Tab-separated table of N, CA and C in Angstrom:
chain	number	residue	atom	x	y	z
I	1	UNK	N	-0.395	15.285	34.629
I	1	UNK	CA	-0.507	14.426	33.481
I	1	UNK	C	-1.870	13.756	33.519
I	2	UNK	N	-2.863	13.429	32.772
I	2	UNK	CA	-3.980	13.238	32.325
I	2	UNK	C	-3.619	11.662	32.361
I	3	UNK	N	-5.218	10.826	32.468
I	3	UNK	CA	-5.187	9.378	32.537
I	3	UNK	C	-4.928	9.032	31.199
I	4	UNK	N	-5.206	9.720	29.940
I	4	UNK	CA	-4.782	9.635	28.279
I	4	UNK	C	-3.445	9.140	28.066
I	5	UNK	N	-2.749	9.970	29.264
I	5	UNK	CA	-0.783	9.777	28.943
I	5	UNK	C	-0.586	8.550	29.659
I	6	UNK	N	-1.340	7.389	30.349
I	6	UNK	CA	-0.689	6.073	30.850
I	6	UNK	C	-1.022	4.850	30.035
I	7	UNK	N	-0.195	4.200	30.434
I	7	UNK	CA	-0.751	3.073	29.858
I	7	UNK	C	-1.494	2.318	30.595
I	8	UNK	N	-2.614	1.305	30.057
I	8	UNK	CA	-2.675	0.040	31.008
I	8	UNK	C	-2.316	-0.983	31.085
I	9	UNK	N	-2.219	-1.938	32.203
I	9	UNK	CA	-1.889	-2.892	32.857
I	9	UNK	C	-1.000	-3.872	31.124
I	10	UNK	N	-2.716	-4.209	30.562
I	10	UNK	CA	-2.435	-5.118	29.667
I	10	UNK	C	-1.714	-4.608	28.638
I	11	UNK	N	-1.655	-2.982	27.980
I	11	UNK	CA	-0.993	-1.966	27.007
I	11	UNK	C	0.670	-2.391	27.452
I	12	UNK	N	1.088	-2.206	28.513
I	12	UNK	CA	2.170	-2.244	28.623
I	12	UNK	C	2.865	-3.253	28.966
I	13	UNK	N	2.151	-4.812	29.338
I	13	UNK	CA	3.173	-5.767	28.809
I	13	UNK	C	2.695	-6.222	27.499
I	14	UNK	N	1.948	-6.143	26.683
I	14	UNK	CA	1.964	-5.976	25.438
I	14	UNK	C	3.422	-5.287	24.773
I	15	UNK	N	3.358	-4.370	25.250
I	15	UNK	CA	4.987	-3.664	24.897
I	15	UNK	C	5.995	-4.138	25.247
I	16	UNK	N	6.217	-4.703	26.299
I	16	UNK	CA	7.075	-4.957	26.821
I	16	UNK	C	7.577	-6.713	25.622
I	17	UNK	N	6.116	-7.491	25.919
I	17	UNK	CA	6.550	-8.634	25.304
I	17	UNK	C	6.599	-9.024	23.893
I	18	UNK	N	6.223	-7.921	23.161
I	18	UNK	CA	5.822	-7.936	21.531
I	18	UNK	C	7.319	-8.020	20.922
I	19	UNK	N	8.277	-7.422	21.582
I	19	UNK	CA	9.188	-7.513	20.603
I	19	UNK	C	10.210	-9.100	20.552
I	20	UNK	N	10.128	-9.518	21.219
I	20	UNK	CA	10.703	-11.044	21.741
I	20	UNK	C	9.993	-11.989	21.181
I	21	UNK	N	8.497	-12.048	21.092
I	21	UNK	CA	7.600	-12.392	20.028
I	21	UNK	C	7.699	-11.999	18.795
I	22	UNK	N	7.806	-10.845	18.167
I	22	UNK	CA	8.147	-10.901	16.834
I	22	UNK	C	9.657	-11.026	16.790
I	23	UNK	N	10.245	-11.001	17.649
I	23	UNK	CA	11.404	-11.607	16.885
I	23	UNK	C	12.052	-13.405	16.460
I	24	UNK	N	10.938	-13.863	17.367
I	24	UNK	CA	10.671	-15.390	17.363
I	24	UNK	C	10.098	-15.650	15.635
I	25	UNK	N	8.772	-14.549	15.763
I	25	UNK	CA	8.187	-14.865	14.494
I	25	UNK	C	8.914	-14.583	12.781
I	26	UNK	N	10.064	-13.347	12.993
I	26	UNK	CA	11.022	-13.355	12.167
I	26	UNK	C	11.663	-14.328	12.189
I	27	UNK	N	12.202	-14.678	12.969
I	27	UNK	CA	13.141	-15.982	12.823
I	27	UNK	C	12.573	-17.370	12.604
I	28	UNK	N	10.967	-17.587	12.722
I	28	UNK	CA	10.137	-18.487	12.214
I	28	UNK	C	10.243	-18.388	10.878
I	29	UNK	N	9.769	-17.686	10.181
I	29	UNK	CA	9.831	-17.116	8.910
I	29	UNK	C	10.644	-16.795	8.253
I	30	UNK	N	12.003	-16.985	8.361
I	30	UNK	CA	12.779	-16.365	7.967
I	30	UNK	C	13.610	-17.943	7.147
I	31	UNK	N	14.414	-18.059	5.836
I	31	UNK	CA	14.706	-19.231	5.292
I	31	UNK	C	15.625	-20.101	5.995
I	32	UNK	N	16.533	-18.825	7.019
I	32	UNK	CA	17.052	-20.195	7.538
I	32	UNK	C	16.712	-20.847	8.559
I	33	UNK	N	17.177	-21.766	9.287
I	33	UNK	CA	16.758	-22.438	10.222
I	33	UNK	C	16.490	-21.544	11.699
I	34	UNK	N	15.664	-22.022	12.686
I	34	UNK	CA	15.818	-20.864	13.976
I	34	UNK	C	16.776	-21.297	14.942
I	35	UNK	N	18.042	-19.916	15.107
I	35	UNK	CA	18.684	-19.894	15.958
I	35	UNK	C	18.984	-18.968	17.002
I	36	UNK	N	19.800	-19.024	17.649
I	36	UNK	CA	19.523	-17.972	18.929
I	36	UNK	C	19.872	-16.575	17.976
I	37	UNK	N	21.073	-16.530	17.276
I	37	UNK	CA	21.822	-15.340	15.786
I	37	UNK	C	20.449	-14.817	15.543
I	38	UNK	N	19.591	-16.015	14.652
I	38	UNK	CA	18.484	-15.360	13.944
I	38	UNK	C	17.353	-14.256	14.851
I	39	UNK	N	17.257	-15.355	16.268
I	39	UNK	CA	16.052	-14.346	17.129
I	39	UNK	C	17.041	-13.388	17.837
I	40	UNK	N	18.496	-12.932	17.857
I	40	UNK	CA	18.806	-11.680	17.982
I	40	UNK	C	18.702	-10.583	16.903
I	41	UNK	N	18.738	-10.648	15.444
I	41	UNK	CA	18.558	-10.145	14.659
I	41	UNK	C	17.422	-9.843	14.536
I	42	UNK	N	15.973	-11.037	14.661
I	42	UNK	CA	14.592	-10.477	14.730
I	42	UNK	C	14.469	-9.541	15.866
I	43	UNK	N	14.798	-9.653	17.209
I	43	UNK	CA	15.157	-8.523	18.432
I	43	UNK	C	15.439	-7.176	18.096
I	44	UNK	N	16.273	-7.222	17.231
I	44	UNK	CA	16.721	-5.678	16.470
I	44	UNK	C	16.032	-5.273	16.031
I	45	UNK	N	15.054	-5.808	14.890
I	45	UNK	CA	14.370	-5.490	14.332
I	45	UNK	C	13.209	-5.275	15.208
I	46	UNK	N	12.712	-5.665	15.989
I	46	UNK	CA	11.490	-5.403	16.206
I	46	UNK	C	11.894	-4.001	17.226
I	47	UNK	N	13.326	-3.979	17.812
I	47	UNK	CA	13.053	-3.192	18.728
I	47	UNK	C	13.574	-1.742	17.836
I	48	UNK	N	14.087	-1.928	16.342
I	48	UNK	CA	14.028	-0.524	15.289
I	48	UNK	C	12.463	0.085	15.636
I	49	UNK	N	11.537	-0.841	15.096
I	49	UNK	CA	10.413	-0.662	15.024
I	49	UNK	C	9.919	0.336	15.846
I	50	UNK	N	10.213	-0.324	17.553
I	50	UNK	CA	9.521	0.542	18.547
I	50	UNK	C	10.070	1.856	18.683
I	51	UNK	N	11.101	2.220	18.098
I	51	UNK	CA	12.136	3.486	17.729
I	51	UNK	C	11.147	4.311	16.636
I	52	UNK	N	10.899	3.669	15.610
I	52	UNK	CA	10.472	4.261	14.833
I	52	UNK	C	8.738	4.853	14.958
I	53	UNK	N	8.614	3.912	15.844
I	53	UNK	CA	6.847	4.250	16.604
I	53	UNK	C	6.951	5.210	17.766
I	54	UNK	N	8.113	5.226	18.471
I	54	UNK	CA	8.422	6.296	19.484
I	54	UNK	C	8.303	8.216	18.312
I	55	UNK	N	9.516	7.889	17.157
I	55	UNK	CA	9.492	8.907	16.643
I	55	UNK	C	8.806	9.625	16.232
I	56	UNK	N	7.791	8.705	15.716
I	56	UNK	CA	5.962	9.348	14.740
I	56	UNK	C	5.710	9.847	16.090
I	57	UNK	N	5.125	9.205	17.070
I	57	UNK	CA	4.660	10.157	17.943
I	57	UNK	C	5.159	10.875	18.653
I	58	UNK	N	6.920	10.766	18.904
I	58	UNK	CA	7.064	12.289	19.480
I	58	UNK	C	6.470	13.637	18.569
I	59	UNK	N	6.890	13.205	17.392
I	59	UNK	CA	6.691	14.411	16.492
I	59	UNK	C	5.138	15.268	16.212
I	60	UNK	N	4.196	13.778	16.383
I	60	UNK	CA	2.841	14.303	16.604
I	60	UNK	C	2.575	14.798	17.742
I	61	UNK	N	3.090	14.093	18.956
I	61	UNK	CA	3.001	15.262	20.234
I	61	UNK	C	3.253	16.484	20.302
I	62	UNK	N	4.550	16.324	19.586
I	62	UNK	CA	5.149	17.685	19.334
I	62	UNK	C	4.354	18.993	18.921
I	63	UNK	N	2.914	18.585	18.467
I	63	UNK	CA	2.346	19.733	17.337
I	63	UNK	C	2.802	20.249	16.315
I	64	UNK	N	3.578	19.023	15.338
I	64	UNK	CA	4.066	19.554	14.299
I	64	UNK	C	3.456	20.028	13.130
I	65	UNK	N	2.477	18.775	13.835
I	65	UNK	CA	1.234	18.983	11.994
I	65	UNK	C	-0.064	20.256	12.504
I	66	UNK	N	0.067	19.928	13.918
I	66	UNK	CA	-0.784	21.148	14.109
I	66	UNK	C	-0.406	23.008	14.082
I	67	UNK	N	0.679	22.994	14.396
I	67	UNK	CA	1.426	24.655	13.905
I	67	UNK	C	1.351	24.395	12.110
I	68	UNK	N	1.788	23.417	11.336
I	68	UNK	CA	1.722	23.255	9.976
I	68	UNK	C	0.138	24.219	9.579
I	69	UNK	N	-0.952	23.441	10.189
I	69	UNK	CA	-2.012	23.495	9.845
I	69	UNK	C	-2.628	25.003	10.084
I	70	UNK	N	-2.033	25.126	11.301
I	70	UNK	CA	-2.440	27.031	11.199
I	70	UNK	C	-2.047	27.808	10.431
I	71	UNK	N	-0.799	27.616	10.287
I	71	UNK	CA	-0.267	28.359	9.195
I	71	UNK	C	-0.529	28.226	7.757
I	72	UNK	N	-0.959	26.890	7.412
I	72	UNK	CA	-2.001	27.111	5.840
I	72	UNK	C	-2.882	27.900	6.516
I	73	UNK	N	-3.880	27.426	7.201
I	73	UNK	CA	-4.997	28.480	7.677
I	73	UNK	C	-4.411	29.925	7.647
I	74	UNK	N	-3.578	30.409	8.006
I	74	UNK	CA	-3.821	31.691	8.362
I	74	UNK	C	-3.035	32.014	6.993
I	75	UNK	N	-2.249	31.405	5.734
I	75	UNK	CA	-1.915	31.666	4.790
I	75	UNK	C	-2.602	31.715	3.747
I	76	UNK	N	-3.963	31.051	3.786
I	76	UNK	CA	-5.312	30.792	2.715
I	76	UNK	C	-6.251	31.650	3.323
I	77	UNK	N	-6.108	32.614	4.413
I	77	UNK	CA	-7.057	33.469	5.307
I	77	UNK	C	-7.794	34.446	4.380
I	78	UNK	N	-6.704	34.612	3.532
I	78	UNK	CA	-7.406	36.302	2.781
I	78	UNK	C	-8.094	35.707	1.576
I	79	UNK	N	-7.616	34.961	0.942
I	79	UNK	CA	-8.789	33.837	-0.641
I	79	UNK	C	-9.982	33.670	0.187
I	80	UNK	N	-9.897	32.993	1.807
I	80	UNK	CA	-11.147	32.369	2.155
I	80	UNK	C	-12.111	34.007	2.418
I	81	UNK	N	-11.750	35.019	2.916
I	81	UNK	CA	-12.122	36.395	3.266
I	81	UNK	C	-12.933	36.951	1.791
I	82	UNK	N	-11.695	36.548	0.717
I	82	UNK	CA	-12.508	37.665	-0.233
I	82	UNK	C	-13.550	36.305	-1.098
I	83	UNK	N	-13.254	35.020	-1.067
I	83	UNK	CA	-14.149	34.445	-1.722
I	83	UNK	C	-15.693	34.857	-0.752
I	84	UNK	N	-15.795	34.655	0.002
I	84	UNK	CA	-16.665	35.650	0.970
I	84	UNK	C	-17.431	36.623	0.700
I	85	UNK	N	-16.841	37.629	0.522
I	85	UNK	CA	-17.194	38.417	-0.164
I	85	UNK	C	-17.677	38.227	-1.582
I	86	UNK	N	-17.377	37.745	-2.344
I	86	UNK	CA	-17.903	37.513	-3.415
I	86	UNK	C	-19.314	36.766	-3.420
I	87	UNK	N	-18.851	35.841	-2.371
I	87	UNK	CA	-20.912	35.195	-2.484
I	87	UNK	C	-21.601	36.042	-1.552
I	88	UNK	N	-21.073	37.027	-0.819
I	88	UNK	CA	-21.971	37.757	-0.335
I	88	UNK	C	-22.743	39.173	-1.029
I	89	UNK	N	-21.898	39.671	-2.104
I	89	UNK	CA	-22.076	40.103	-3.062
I	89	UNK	C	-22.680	39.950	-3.704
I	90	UNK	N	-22.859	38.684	-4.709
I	90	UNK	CA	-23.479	37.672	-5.379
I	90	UNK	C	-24.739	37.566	-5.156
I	91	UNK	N	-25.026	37.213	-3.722
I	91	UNK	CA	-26.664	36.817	-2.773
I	91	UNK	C	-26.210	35.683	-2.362
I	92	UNK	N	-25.083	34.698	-2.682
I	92	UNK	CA	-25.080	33.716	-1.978
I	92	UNK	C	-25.018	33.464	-0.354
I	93	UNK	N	-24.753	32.590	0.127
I	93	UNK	CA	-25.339	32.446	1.457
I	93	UNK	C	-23.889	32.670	2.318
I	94	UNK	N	-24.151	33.247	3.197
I	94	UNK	CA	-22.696	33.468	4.229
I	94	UNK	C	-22.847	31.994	4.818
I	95	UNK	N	-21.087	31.977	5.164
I	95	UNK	CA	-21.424	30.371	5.673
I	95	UNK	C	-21.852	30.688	7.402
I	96	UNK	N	-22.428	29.467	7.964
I	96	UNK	CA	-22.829	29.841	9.352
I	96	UNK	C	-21.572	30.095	10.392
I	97	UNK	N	-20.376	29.256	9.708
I	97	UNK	CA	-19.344	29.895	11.019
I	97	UNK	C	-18.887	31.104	11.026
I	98	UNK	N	-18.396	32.075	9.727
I	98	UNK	CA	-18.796	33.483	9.362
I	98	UNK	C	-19.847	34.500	9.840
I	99	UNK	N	-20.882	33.977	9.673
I	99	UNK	CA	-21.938	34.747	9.575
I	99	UNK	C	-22.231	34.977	11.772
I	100	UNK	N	-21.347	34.094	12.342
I	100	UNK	CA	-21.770	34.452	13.607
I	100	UNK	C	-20.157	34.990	14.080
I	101	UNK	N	-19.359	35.057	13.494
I	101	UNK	CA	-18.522	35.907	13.756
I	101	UNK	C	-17.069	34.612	14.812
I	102	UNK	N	-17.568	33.535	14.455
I	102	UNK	CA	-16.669	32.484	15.038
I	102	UNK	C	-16.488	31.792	14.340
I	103	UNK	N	-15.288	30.507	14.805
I	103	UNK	CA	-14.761	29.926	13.806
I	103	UNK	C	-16.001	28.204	13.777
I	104	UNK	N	-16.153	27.230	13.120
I	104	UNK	CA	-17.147	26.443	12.846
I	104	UNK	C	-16.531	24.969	13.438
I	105	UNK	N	-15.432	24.989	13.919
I	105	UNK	CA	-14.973	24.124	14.203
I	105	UNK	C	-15.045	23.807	15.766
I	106	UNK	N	-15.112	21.969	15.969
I	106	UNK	CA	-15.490	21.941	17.263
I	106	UNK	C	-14.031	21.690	18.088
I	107	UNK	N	-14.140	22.267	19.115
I	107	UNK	CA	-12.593	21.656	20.006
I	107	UNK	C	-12.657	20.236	20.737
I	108	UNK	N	-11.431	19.499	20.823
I	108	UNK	CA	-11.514	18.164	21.225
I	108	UNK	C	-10.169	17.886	21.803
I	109	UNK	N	-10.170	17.122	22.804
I	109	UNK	CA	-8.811	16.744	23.412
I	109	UNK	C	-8.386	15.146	22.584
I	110	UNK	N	-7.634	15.285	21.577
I	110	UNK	CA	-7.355	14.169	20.995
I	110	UNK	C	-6.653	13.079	22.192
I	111	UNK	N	-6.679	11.894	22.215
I	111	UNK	CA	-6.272	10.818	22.953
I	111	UNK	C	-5.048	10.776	22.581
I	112	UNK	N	-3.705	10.893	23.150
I	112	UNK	CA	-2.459	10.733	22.774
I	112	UNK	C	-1.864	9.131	23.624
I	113	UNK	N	-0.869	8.458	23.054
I	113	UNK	CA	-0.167	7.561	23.895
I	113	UNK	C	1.153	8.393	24.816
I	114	UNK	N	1.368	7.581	25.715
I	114	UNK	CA	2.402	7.811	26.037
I	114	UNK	C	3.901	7.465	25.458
I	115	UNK	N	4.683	8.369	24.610
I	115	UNK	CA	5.869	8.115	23.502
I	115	UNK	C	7.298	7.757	24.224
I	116	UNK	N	7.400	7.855	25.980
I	116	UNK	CA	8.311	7.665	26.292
I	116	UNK	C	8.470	5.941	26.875
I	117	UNK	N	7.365	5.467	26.692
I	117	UNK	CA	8.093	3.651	27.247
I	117	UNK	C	8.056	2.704	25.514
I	118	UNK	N	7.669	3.896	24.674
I	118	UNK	CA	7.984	2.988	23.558
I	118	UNK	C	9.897	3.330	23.024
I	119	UNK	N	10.299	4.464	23.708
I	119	UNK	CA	11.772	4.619	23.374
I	119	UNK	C	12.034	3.527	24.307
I	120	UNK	N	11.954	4.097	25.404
I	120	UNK	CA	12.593	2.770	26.705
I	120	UNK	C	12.400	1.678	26.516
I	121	UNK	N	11.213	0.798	25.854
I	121	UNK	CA	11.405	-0.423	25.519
I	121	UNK	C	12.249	-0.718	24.367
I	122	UNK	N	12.142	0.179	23.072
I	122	UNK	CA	13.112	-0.223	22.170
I	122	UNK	C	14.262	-0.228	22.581
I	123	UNK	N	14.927	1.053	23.017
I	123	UNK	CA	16.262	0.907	23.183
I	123	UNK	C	16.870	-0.175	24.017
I	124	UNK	N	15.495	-0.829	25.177
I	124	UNK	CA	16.573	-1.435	25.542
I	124	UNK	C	16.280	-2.982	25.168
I	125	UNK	N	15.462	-3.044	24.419
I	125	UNK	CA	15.750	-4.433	23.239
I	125	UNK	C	16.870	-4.111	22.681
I	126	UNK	N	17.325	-2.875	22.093
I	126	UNK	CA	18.146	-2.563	20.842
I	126	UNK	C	19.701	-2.658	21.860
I	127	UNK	N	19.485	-2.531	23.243
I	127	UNK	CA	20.887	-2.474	23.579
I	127	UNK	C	21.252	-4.321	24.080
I	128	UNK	N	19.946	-4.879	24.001
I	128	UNK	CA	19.926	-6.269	24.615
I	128	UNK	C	20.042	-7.154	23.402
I	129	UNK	N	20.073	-6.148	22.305
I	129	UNK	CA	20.201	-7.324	21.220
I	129	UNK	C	21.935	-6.938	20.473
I	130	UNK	N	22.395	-6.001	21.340
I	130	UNK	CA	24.025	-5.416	20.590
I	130	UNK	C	24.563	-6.351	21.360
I	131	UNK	N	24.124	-6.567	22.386
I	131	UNK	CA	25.064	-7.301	23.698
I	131	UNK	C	25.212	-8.478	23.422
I	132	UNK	N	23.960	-8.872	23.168
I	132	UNK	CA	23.749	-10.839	22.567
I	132	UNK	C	24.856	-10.759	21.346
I	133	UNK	N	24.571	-9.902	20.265
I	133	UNK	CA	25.516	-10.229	19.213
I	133	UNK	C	26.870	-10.073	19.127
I	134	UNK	N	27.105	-8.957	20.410
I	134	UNK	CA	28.489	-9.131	20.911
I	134	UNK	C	28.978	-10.447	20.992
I	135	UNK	N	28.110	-11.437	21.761
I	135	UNK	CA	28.561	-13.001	22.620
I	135	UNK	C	28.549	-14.052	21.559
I	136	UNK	N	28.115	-13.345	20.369
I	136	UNK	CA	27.455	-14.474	19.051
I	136	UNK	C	29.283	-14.018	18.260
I	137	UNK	N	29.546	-13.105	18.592
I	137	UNK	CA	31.101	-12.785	17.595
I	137	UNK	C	32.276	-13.911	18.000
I	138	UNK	N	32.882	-14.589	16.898
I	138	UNK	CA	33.846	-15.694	16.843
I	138	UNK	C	35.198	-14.975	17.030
């Protein structure tokens, strides 16, 4: 695993403490008065959130958009081939990634996060905030 996939020091209690903080700040904000009810409900919410930030990036890890993207590419392959031909026909200019027989694009190791302590922190806000509202039931 690459130094890209960790977090640091300060990244990860950032995570850890953001959701207890916004759930303070929901329940600041929120019309009714602040109670322990309200900052379990902001808890939920913030720890949906980290669920829903886990999901985007599993799915971008996943290479979803990148298999997507080849496959337009290799489905627009033959328009891009014969428009080609046509400006080469024409006199127009071959493009330079063509004309050397490679593709024009540069390769890059995109920076990814690590998608598994944003499940582990949500869920277990999300299971620390079922439990509280368990103790909040009359």
């Amino acid at each position: 695993m690459s130094a890209a996939h960790h977090f640091s020091g300060w990244q990860g209690a950032a995570l850890f403490a953001g959701p207890p903080v916004l759930a303070l700040a929901i329940g600041l904000f929120s019309s009714s008065p602040l109670s322990f009810g309200g900052w379990v409900d902001g808890l939920c919410y913030a720890s949906l959130l980290l669920l829903m930030a886990w999901g985007i990036l599993f799915v971008i890890q996943g290479n979803f958009f990148t298999a997507f993207r080849i496959s337009c590419k290799r489905f627009f392959a033959p328009w891009r081939r014969q428009e080609s031909f046509i400006r080469q026909v024409e006199g127009g200019q071959i493009e330079s990634g063509q004309a050397q027989g490679g593709h024009s694009e540069a390769s890059f190791q995109s920076r990814v996060m690590a998608h598994g302590l944003f499940f582990w922190v949500g869920a277990g806000y999300f299971a620390l905030s079922f439990i509280c509202s368990l103790f909040l039931l009359k």
